[in-house]
Coordinates of C-alpha atoms in Angstrom, one line a residue:
M1 CA 43.4 13.0 1.5
K2 CA 42.4 15.3 -1.3
L3 CA 38.7 16.1 -1.2
R4 CA 36.6 16.7 -4.3
S5 CA 34.7 19.4 -2.5
A6 CA 37.9 21.5 -2.3
E7 CA 37.3 22.5 -5.8
V8 CA 34.0 24.0 -4.8
I9 CA 34.7 25.7 -1.4
K10 CA 38.5 26.2 -0.9
G11 CA 40.6 29.2 -1.6
P12 CA 39.9 32.9 -2.0
E13 CA 38.3 32.4 -5.4
R14 CA 35.6 30.3 -3.8
A15 CA 34.5 32.9 -1.3
P16 CA 31.2 33.5 -3.2
N17 CA 30.6 29.8 -3.0
R18 CA 31.2 29.7 0.7
S19 CA 28.9 32.6 1.2
L20 CA 26.0 30.6 -0.1
F21 CA 26.8 27.8 2.3
Y22 CA 26.8 30.3 5.1
A23 CA 23.3 31.4 3.9
M24 CA 22.0 28.0 4.7
G25 CA 23.6 28.0 8.2
Y26 CA 26.7 25.9 7.5
T27 CA 29.8 26.7 9.6
D28 CA 33.5 26.7 8.8
E29 CA 33.8 23.6 10.9
E30 CA 31.3 21.8 8.7
L31 CA 32.9 23.0 5.5
N32 CA 36.3 21.8 6.7
R33 CA 34.9 18.2 6.8
P34 CA 34.1 15.9 3.8
L35 CA 30.8 16.8 2.2
I36 CA 28.6 13.8 1.9
G37 CA 25.6 13.8 -0.3
V38 CA 22.7 11.9 1.3
V39 CA 20.4 11.0 -1.6
S40 CA 16.9 10.2 -0.2
A41 CA 14.1 9.0 -2.3
F42 CA 11.6 9.8 0.4
N43 CA 8.1 10.6 -0.8
E44 CA 4.5 10.2 0.3
I45 CA 3.3 8.0 -2.7
I46 CA 5.4 4.8 -2.3
P47 CA 4.8 2.6 0.7
G48 CA 8.5 1.5 0.5
H49 CA 9.6 5.2 0.7
I50 CA 7.1 6.7 3.2
H51 CA 9.6 6.1 6.0
L52 CA 12.9 7.0 4.2
D53 CA 13.0 10.4 6.0
K54 CA 13.7 8.4 9.1
I55 CA 16.4 6.4 7.3
A56 CA 18.0 9.6 6.0
A57 CA 18.0 11.1 9.4
A58 CA 19.8 8.0 10.7
V59 CA 22.3 8.2 7.9
K60 CA 23.0 11.9 8.6
T61 CA 23.6 11.0 12.3
G62 CA 26.1 8.3 11.2
V63 CA 27.9 10.7 8.9
S64 CA 28.2 13.3 11.6
M65 CA 29.4 10.8 14.2
A66 CA 32.2 9.8 11.8
G67 CA 33.3 13.3 11.1
G68 CA 31.6 14.2 7.9
T69 CA 29.0 16.8 6.9
P70 CA 25.8 15.3 5.6
I71 CA 23.9 17.2 2.9
L72 CA 20.5 15.9 2.0
F73 CA 19.0 16.0 -1.5
P74 CA 16.1 14.1 -3.1
A75 CA 15.4 11.6 -5.8
I76 CA 12.1 10.9 -7.5
G77 CA 10.4 7.5 -7.5
V78 CA 7.5 5.6 -9.1
C79 CA 5.4 3.1 -7.1
D80 CA 5.1 0.2 -9.6
G81 CA 2.1 -1.2 -7.7
I82 CA 0.2 2.1 -7.9
A83 CA 1.3 2.7 -11.5
M84 CA 0.3 -0.9 -12.6
G85 CA -2.3 -1.5 -15.2
H86 CA -2.6 2.0 -16.7
E87 CA -0.5 4.6 -18.6
G88 CA 1.5 5.4 -15.4
M89 CA 3.4 2.1 -15.8
K90 CA 5.0 3.4 -19.0
Y91 CA 7.0 5.8 -16.8
S92 CA 8.4 3.3 -14.3
L93 CA 11.4 2.0 -16.3
P94 CA 12.2 5.4 -17.9
S95 CA 12.3 6.9 -14.4
R96 CA 15.5 4.8 -13.8
E97 CA 17.3 7.0 -16.3
L98 CA 16.0 10.2 -14.9
I99 CA 17.1 9.3 -11.4
A100 CA 20.6 8.3 -12.4
D101 CA 20.9 11.5 -14.5
S102 CA 19.7 13.7 -11.6
I103 CA 22.1 12.2 -9.1
E104 CA 25.0 12.7 -11.6
T105 CA 23.8 16.3 -11.9
M106 CA 23.7 17.0 -8.2
A107 CA 27.0 15.3 -7.4
K108 CA 29.0 16.9 -10.2
A109 CA 27.5 20.4 -9.7
H110 CA 28.2 20.5 -6.0
G111 CA 31.4 18.5 -5.6
F112 CA 30.4 15.9 -3.1
D113 CA 33.2 13.8 -1.6
G114 CA 30.9 10.8 -1.2
L115 CA 27.3 9.6 -1.5
V116 CA 25.0 7.6 0.7
L117 CA 22.2 6.4 -1.6
I118 CA 18.8 5.7 0.0
P119 CA 16.4 3.9 -2.3
N120 CA 14.0 1.1 -1.6
C121 CA 11.7 0.2 -4.5
D122 CA 11.9 -1.2 -8.1
K123 CA 13.7 1.2 -10.4
I124 CA 15.1 3.5 -7.7
V125 CA 17.7 0.9 -6.5
P126 CA 19.2 0.2 -9.9
A127 CA 19.1 3.9 -10.8
M128 CA 21.2 4.8 -7.8
L129 CA 23.7 2.0 -8.5
M130 CA 23.9 3.2 -12.1
A131 CA 24.7 6.7 -10.8
A132 CA 27.3 5.4 -8.4
A133 CA 29.0 3.4 -11.2
R134 CA 28.9 6.3 -13.6
L135 CA 30.2 8.9 -11.1
N136 CA 32.8 6.6 -9.4
I137 CA 33.1 8.5 -6.2
P138 CA 32.9 6.8 -2.8
S139 CA 29.3 5.5 -2.5
I140 CA 27.2 3.2 -0.4
V141 CA 23.6 2.0 -0.6
V142 CA 21.3 1.6 2.3
S143 CA 17.7 0.7 1.5
G144 CA 14.5 1.2 3.5
G145 CA 13.9 -2.5 4.0
P146 CA 11.1 -4.9 3.2
M147 CA 7.5 -4.7 4.4
M148 CA 6.1 -7.3 6.8
P149 CA 3.7 -9.8 5.1
G150 CA 0.0 -9.4 5.6
C151 CA -2.3 -12.0 7.0
H152 CA -5.5 -13.2 5.4
N153 CA -7.6 -15.9 6.9
G154 CA -4.6 -17.1 8.8
E155 CA -2.3 -17.2 5.7
E156 CA 0.7 -14.9 5.2
I157 CA 0.2 -12.9 2.0
S158 CA 1.7 -10.0 0.1
L159 CA 1.0 -7.9 -2.9
S160 CA 1.1 -10.7 -5.4
K161 CA -1.9 -12.4 -3.7
M162 CA -3.7 -9.1 -3.8
F163 CA -3.4 -8.9 -7.6
E164 CA -4.4 -12.6 -7.9
A165 CA -7.5 -11.9 -5.9
V166 CA -8.7 -9.6 -8.6
G167 CA -8.6 -12.6 -11.0
S168 CA -10.4 -14.8 -8.5
Y169 CA -13.1 -12.1 -8.2
K170 CA -13.5 -11.8 -12.0
A171 CA -13.8 -15.6 -12.2
G172 CA -16.5 -15.6 -9.5
I173 CA -14.3 -17.6 -7.1
I174 CA -14.5 -14.9 -4.4
D175 CA -17.0 -12.1 -3.9
G176 CA -16.6 -8.4 -3.4
D177 CA -16.5 -8.6 0.4
E178 CA -13.6 -11.1 0.2
L179 CA -11.8 -8.9 -2.3
K180 CA -12.1 -5.9 0.0
Q181 CA -10.7 -7.9 2.9
Y182 CA -7.7 -8.8 0.7
E183 CA -7.2 -5.0 0.1
L184 CA -7.1 -4.4 3.8
D185 CA -4.9 -7.4 4.7
S186 CA -2.2 -7.5 2.0
C187 CA 0.1 -4.5 2.8
P188 CA 0.3 -3.9 6.6
G189 CA 2.8 -1.1 6.7
C190 CA 5.8 0.7 5.3
G191 CA 8.6 -1.1 3.3
S192 CA 9.1 -2.7 -0.1
C193 CA 6.4 -5.4 -0.7
S194 CA 7.4 -8.5 1.1
G195 CA 8.0 -11.1 -1.6
M196 CA 11.0 -11.5 -3.8
Y197 CA 9.8 -8.9 -6.2
T198 CA 12.0 -6.4 -8.0
A199 CA 12.6 -4.0 -5.1
N200 CA 13.8 -6.8 -2.7
S201 CA 15.7 -8.5 -5.5
M202 CA 17.7 -5.4 -6.2
N203 CA 18.2 -4.6 -2.5
C204 CA 19.6 -8.1 -2.0
L205 CA 21.7 -7.9 -5.1
S206 CA 23.1 -4.5 -3.8
E207 CA 24.4 -6.5 -0.9
A208 CA 25.6 -9.4 -3.0
I209 CA 27.5 -7.2 -5.4
G210 CA 29.3 -5.5 -2.6
M211 CA 27.7 -2.0 -2.6
A212 CA 25.6 -2.3 0.6
L213 CA 26.3 -3.6 4.1
P214 CA 25.2 -7.1 5.2
G215 CA 21.5 -7.0 6.1
N216 CA 20.6 -4.4 3.5
G217 CA 18.3 -6.7 1.5
T218 CA 16.4 -8.4 4.3
I219 CA 16.2 -6.5 7.7
P220 CA 12.5 -5.5 7.8
A221 CA 11.6 -1.8 7.5
V222 CA 10.0 -1.7 10.9
H223 CA 12.9 -3.3 12.8
S224 CA 15.3 -1.1 14.8
G225 CA 18.1 -2.9 13.0
R226 CA 17.2 -1.0 9.9
I227 CA 17.8 2.4 11.6
Q228 CA 21.1 1.0 13.0
L229 CA 22.1 -0.2 9.6
A230 CA 21.5 3.3 8.2
K231 CA 23.7 4.8 11.0
H232 CA 26.4 2.3 10.1
A233 CA 26.2 3.2 6.4
G234 CA 26.6 6.8 7.3
M235 CA 29.7 6.0 9.3
Q236 CA 31.1 3.7 6.7
I237 CA 31.0 6.2 3.9
M238 CA 33.6 8.1 5.8
E239 CA 36.0 5.2 5.7
L240 CA 35.3 4.8 1.9
V241 CA 36.2 8.5 1.4
E242 CA 39.3 8.3 3.6
K243 CA 40.6 5.3 1.6
N244 CA 39.2 6.5 -1.7
I245 CA 37.4 3.2 -2.3
C246 CA 35.1 3.9 -5.3
P247 CA 32.3 1.9 -6.9
R248 CA 34.4 0.6 -9.8
D249 CA 36.9 -0.8 -7.3
I250 CA 34.0 -3.0 -6.2
L251 CA 31.9 -3.4 -9.3
T252 CA 34.3 -5.8 -11.1
P253 CA 33.3 -8.6 -13.6
A254 CA 33.7 -11.1 -10.7
A255 CA 31.3 -9.0 -8.5
F256 CA 28.7 -9.1 -11.3
R257 CA 29.0 -12.9 -11.4
N258 CA 28.6 -13.0 -7.7
A259 CA 25.4 -11.0 -8.0
L260 CA 24.2 -13.3 -10.8
A261 CA 24.9 -16.4 -8.7
T262 CA 23.1 -14.9 -5.7
D263 CA 20.2 -13.9 -8.0
M264 CA 19.9 -17.5 -9.2
A265 CA 20.0 -18.9 -5.7
L266 CA 17.4 -16.4 -4.4
G267 CA 15.0 -16.7 -7.3
C268 CA 15.0 -12.9 -8.0
S269 CA 12.8 -10.9 -10.4
T270 CA 13.3 -11.1 -14.1
N271 CA 13.8 -7.3 -13.9
S272 CA 17.1 -8.0 -12.3
V273 CA 18.4 -9.0 -15.8
L274 CA 17.6 -5.5 -17.2
H275 CA 19.1 -3.8 -14.2
L276 CA 22.3 -5.7 -13.9
L277 CA 22.9 -5.2 -17.6
A278 CA 22.4 -1.5 -17.1
I279 CA 24.6 -1.2 -14.1
A280 CA 27.3 -3.2 -15.8
N281 CA 27.1 -0.8 -18.7
E282 CA 27.7 2.2 -16.4
A283 CA 30.6 0.4 -14.7
E284 CA 32.1 -0.5 -18.2
V285 CA 32.0 -4.2 -17.3
P286 CA 31.2 -6.5 -20.2
M287 CA 28.0 -8.6 -19.5
S288 CA 25.6 -10.5 -21.8
L289 CA 22.6 -12.6 -21.7
E290 CA 24.8 -15.6 -22.4
T291 CA 26.6 -14.9 -19.2
I292 CA 23.3 -15.2 -17.3
N293 CA 22.6 -18.7 -18.6
E294 CA 26.2 -19.7 -17.9
V295 CA 25.8 -18.8 -14.2
S296 CA 22.3 -20.2 -14.0
T297 CA 23.4 -23.6 -15.4
V298 CA 25.8 -24.2 -12.4
T299 CA 23.9 -22.3 -9.6
P300 CA 21.2 -24.1 -7.6
N301 CA 17.9 -22.3 -6.7
L302 CA 17.7 -22.3 -2.9
C303 CA 14.8 -20.0 -2.1
H304 CA 11.1 -19.9 -3.1
L305 CA 9.9 -16.6 -1.7
A306 CA 6.6 -15.2 -2.8
P307 CA 5.3 -15.4 -5.5
A308 CA 7.2 -18.7 -6.1
G309 CA 6.4 -20.0 -2.6
P310 CA 4.9 -19.2 0.8
T311 CA 7.9 -17.6 2.5
H312 CA 8.5 -13.8 2.7
M313 CA 11.4 -11.5 3.3
P314 CA 11.3 -11.6 7.2
D315 CA 11.6 -15.4 6.8
L316 CA 14.7 -15.0 4.7
N317 CA 16.1 -12.5 7.2
A318 CA 15.5 -14.8 10.2
A319 CA 17.2 -17.6 8.3
G320 CA 20.4 -15.6 8.0
G321 CA 19.7 -13.4 5.0
V322 CA 21.7 -12.9 1.9
S323 CA 24.9 -13.7 3.9
A324 CA 23.7 -17.2 4.7
V325 CA 22.9 -17.7 1.0
M326 CA 26.3 -16.4 -0.1
K327 CA 28.1 -18.5 2.5
Q328 CA 26.6 -21.7 1.0
L329 CA 27.6 -20.6 -2.5
A330 CA 31.1 -19.7 -1.3
D331 CA 31.5 -23.1 0.5
H332 CA 30.7 -24.7 -2.9
H333 CA 33.0 -22.4 -4.9
L334 CA 30.1 -20.8 -6.7
I335 CA 31.0 -17.2 -5.9
D336 CA 34.4 -15.4 -5.5
D337 CA 34.7 -14.5 -1.8
T338 CA 38.0 -12.6 -2.2
L339 CA 36.4 -9.5 -3.6
L340 CA 36.4 -6.1 -1.9
T341 CA 33.1 -4.6 -0.6
V342 CA 31.9 -1.3 0.9
T343 CA 32.6 -2.7 4.4
G344 CA 36.3 -2.3 3.4
K345 CA 36.5 -6.1 3.9
T346 CA 36.2 -9.0 1.5
V347 CA 33.1 -11.1 0.9
A348 CA 34.7 -13.9 2.9
E349 CA 35.2 -11.6 5.9
N350 CA 31.6 -10.3 5.6
I351 CA 30.0 -13.8 5.6
A352 CA 32.4 -15.6 7.8
G353 CA 29.9 -16.1 10.7
A354 CA 26.8 -16.6 8.5
V355 CA 24.7 -19.7 9.3
N356 CA 21.6 -21.0 7.6
K357 CA 19.2 -21.1 10.5
D358 CA 16.1 -22.3 8.6
T359 CA 16.3 -24.7 5.7
S360 CA 12.6 -24.2 4.9
A361 CA 13.5 -20.6 3.9
I362 CA 17.0 -21.3 2.5
R363 CA 17.5 -24.8 1.2
T364 CA 20.9 -26.4 1.1
V365 CA 23.0 -26.7 -2.0
E366 CA 22.7 -30.5 -1.6
Q367 CA 18.8 -30.3 -1.5
P368 CA 17.9 -27.3 -3.7
Y369 CA 14.6 -26.6 -5.3
S370 CA 16.4 -27.1 -8.6
T371 CA 20.0 -27.6 -9.6
T372 CA 19.8 -24.7 -11.9
G373 CA 19.1 -21.0 -11.1
G374 CA 15.9 -19.1 -10.7
L375 CA 16.1 -17.3 -14.1
A376 CA 16.6 -18.6 -17.6
I377 CA 17.2 -16.9 -20.9
L378 CA 15.4 -18.4 -23.8
W379 CA 16.3 -18.2 -27.5
G380 CA 14.4 -19.0 -30.7
N381 CA 13.0 -17.7 -33.9
I382 CA 10.7 -15.2 -32.1
A383 CA 13.4 -14.2 -29.7
K384 CA 16.6 -14.1 -31.7
E385 CA 18.2 -11.7 -29.2
G386 CA 16.7 -13.6 -26.2
C387 CA 13.9 -13.3 -23.6
V388 CA 13.7 -14.1 -19.9
V389 CA 11.6 -16.2 -17.6
K390 CA 11.6 -16.6 -13.8
R391 CA 12.0 -20.4 -13.9
S392 CA 11.6 -20.8 -10.2
A393 CA 8.1 -19.4 -10.3
V394 CA 6.9 -21.8 -13.1
A395 CA 4.9 -24.9 -12.3
E396 CA 6.6 -28.1 -13.3
E397 CA 3.9 -28.9 -15.9
M398 CA 4.5 -25.6 -17.6
L399 CA 8.3 -25.9 -18.0
K400 CA 7.5 -27.3 -21.5
H401 CA 4.4 -26.1 -23.2
S402 CA 3.0 -25.8 -26.7
G403 CA -0.2 -24.0 -27.6
P404 CA -1.9 -21.6 -30.0
A405 CA -0.9 -17.9 -29.9
R406 CA -3.6 -15.5 -28.8
V407 CA -2.2 -12.2 -30.1
F408 CA -2.8 -8.8 -28.6
D409 CA -1.2 -5.5 -29.5
S410 CA -1.4 -4.1 -26.0
E411 CA -1.7 -5.2 -22.4
D412 CA -5.1 -3.5 -22.2
D413 CA -6.5 -5.7 -24.9
A414 CA -5.0 -8.8 -23.4
I415 CA -6.4 -8.2 -19.9
D416 CA -9.8 -7.4 -21.3
A417 CA -9.8 -10.9 -23.0
I418 CA -8.6 -12.6 -19.9
Y419 CA -11.2 -10.9 -17.6
N420 CA -14.0 -11.8 -20.1
G421 CA -13.1 -15.5 -20.2
K422 CA -11.7 -15.6 -23.8
I423 CA -8.5 -17.3 -22.8
V424 CA -8.6 -21.1 -22.3
P425 CA -6.2 -23.8 -21.0
G426 CA -3.4 -24.4 -23.5
D427 CA -3.3 -20.9 -24.9
V428 CA -0.2 -18.8 -25.3
V429 CA -1.0 -15.2 -24.7
V430 CA 1.2 -12.9 -26.8
I431 CA 1.4 -9.2 -25.8
R432 CA 3.4 -7.0 -28.1
Y433 CA 4.1 -3.4 -28.8
E434 CA 4.9 -3.0 -25.1
G435 CA 8.7 -3.0 -25.5
P436 CA 11.1 -0.1 -24.5
K437 CA 10.4 1.7 -27.8
G438 CA 6.9 0.4 -28.6
G439 CA 5.3 1.0 -25.3
P440 CA 7.1 3.1 -24.9
G441 CA 8.6 2.3 -21.5
M442 CA 8.2 -1.5 -21.3
R443 CA 5.3 -1.8 -19.0
E444 CA 5.1 -4.6 -16.4
M445 CA 2.4 -7.2 -17.0
L446 CA 1.4 -8.1 -13.4
N447 CA -2.4 -7.7 -14.1
P448 CA -2.6 -10.4 -16.8
T449 CA -0.4 -12.8 -15.0
S450 CA -2.2 -12.3 -11.7
A451 CA -5.6 -12.6 -13.4
L452 CA -4.6 -16.0 -14.8
A453 CA -3.3 -17.1 -11.5
G454 CA -6.4 -16.0 -9.7
M455 CA -8.5 -17.8 -12.3
K456 CA -6.4 -21.0 -11.8
L457 CA -5.1 -20.8 -15.3
D458 CA -1.4 -20.2 -14.4
K459 CA -0.6 -23.9 -14.8
S460 CA -2.2 -24.2 -18.3
V461 CA -1.6 -20.8 -20.0
A462 CA 1.7 -19.2 -20.9
L463 CA 2.3 -15.5 -21.6
I464 CA 5.0 -13.9 -23.8
T465 CA 5.7 -10.2 -24.3
D466 CA 8.3 -7.7 -25.5
G467 CA 7.3 -5.8 -22.4
R468 CA 8.2 -6.9 -18.8
F469 CA 6.7 -9.0 -16.0
S470 CA 6.7 -7.9 -12.4
G471 CA 8.7 -9.8 -9.9
A472 CA 5.3 -10.6 -8.3
S473 CA 4.3 -12.5 -11.5
R474 CA 4.3 -16.3 -11.4
G475 CA 3.7 -18.9 -14.1
A476 CA 5.2 -19.3 -17.5
S477 CA 5.6 -15.5 -18.0
I478 CA 8.2 -14.9 -20.6
G479 CA 9.3 -11.3 -21.0
H480 CA 11.8 -9.0 -22.7
V481 CA 11.3 -10.7 -26.1
C482 CA 14.0 -9.2 -28.4
P483 CA 13.9 -7.7 -31.0
E484 CA 10.6 -6.1 -29.9
A485 CA 7.7 -5.8 -32.3
L486 CA 8.3 -2.1 -33.1
D487 CA 11.9 -2.9 -34.1
G488 CA 10.8 -5.6 -36.5
G489 CA 11.0 -8.6 -34.2
L490 CA 9.2 -11.7 -35.4
I491 CA 6.9 -11.4 -32.4
G492 CA 5.3 -8.6 -34.4
L493 CA 4.6 -11.1 -37.3
L494 CA 2.8 -13.7 -35.2
R495 CA -0.8 -14.4 -36.0
E496 CA -3.7 -15.8 -34.1
G497 CA -3.4 -19.6 -33.8
D498 CA 0.3 -19.9 -34.6
I499 CA 1.6 -22.8 -32.4
I500 CA 4.3 -21.6 -29.9
D501 CA 6.7 -24.2 -28.5
I502 CA 8.2 -23.3 -25.1
D503 CA 11.0 -25.4 -23.6
I504 CA 12.4 -23.7 -20.5
P505 CA 14.9 -26.5 -19.5
G506 CA 16.1 -26.4 -23.1
Y507 CA 16.3 -22.6 -23.2
S508 CA 14.2 -22.3 -26.3
I509 CA 11.1 -20.6 -27.6
N510 CA 9.9 -21.0 -31.2
A511 CA 6.9 -20.5 -33.4
R512 CA 6.0 -23.3 -35.8
V513 CA 6.3 -20.8 -38.7
S514 CA 8.8 -21.3 -41.4
D515 CA 11.3 -18.7 -42.4
E516 CA 9.6 -18.5 -45.8
E517 CA 6.2 -17.8 -44.2
F518 CA 7.7 -15.1 -41.9
A519 CA 9.3 -13.6 -45.0
R520 CA 5.9 -13.5 -46.8
R521 CA 4.3 -11.9 -43.7
R522 CA 7.1 -9.3 -43.7
E523 CA 6.1 -8.1 -47.2
G524 CA 4.0 -4.9 -46.7
W525 CA 4.4 -5.1 -43.0
V526 CA 4.5 -1.6 -41.4
P527 CA 5.3 -1.3 -37.7
K528 CA 3.0 0.7 -35.4
S529 CA 4.3 4.0 -34.1
P530 CA 5.1 4.2 -30.4
N531 CA 1.9 4.7 -28.4
I532 CA 3.3 8.0 -27.1
T533 CA 5.4 10.3 -29.2
T534 CA 5.5 13.5 -27.2
G535 CA 7.0 14.7 -23.9
W536 CA 9.7 12.7 -22.0
L537 CA 8.4 9.3 -23.2
G538 CA 8.6 10.5 -26.8
R539 CA 12.3 11.3 -26.3
Y540 CA 12.8 8.1 -24.4
A541 CA 11.4 6.0 -27.3
K542 CA 13.9 7.6 -29.7
L543 CA 16.9 7.0 -27.5
V544 CA 16.3 3.7 -25.6
E545 CA 18.2 0.6 -26.5
S546 CA 17.0 -3.0 -26.7
A547 CA 16.0 -4.9 -23.5
S548 CA 18.8 -7.3 -24.4
K549 CA 21.2 -4.4 -23.6
G550 CA 19.3 -3.5 -20.4
A551 CA 17.0 -0.9 -22.0
I552 CA 19.8 1.7 -21.5
M553 CA 19.8 5.1 -23.2
M554 CA 22.0 5.6 -26.2
K555 CA 25.3 7.2 -25.5

């Protein structure tokens, strides 16, 4: 096999290059093996990443066992939970682009023959998949695994309940001592927070799309199986290098449909829409919001993990994990099981022995939570380019809702109104100028959704925004409204009291405002400037595309 690293270290012309490897202690024996980049997002600020040094060490062991030379380098990461509710959240989605760009930089500059990508949380997983698709050199993903759920007063809980507890405290439902106990109980250790939030959604979809080994999405962070999985991923990259199996051999249009179908069955985060669009863009695979609804219409929702229900990631793992979900979908011809994966085998071979061991965690196709998928794309006069809702986390009585708009030009203003009791049953909270350009950075709105849930208003109040909602959000939380306010979207022309009609089963969202009235409001309208115009976010605001395109950077 011809190694990419040969261009870097082979021949008399590369003697200076080799001398720098010798300076680090590498031997000729190591340099005569494939050089494998081990991309670790380990840091000491993200609970999901605090243990990735152990995962990276296991990967390096696996690479060495299979005859490769592992070479570690880092990736940054933002903890969405810690960044939530303040300026820090503006940096979360943009960090996806920085991570992908930095991995491209390291891989191209040093001629790696393959990559083992070690993410775990929110934007780091899709960023690494974007880099893999862009570079198209043999690559495999192995995540750090989900956190165990916490326990509060005998009830399993995770981070979404912690955020909701703040709303309960603000409403006087619980006191300060109870709030403190939630703090202590919610997150018991390392790993990605235990519900079907964005991190676990993307780790499961890495498996579903064929870029990670079975178990990647669900084996808990603290289980020995996670270390074993990392060793196997390190070994498996060597087979991918030997056979020159590259990401675009795996990331085909059919693979993206498999990922979407699994997304719908699992009830994944709305952020998965942004990320699958962005990964498809890097893989040069056509994908649109219309495709998402096509798949959702025929795919049943089989799982209600937190925040949609009481189960958590260890429950899904014990029930058979992503493989058990995909096996049911394959048995009903809802996915293509002939596709190649990083195991070197097909989907069918990977899931052949999968069994659903717990129908309380994974329902059957015959008795689903709903006959349609966990996500829905809505269209209408205030979302002409679409918006997204996690349908599986919406109460039955809120699937159709009409109410007066309560309009806010930032998340901060909206949360202040919610905390001060200014939002009442029936309202539709509109949060704008939080889009990719307007924010900039498209902040997640977990604080307002959780406040409403904690105040027991999630079954009577809807939220819509040109920003995003966390995977931990529940209720009628409708995000990614496009075009965004700063781009002249009609969400920017809504006024206090306009009636908004939401029909999730009908895939529609409209304001009862005529075209003529919107045209009158447009006269003299001047969009706000992005909230930040300097530094990295200033550059990002100028280059980022619409959320309907995955909030990718302009090429």
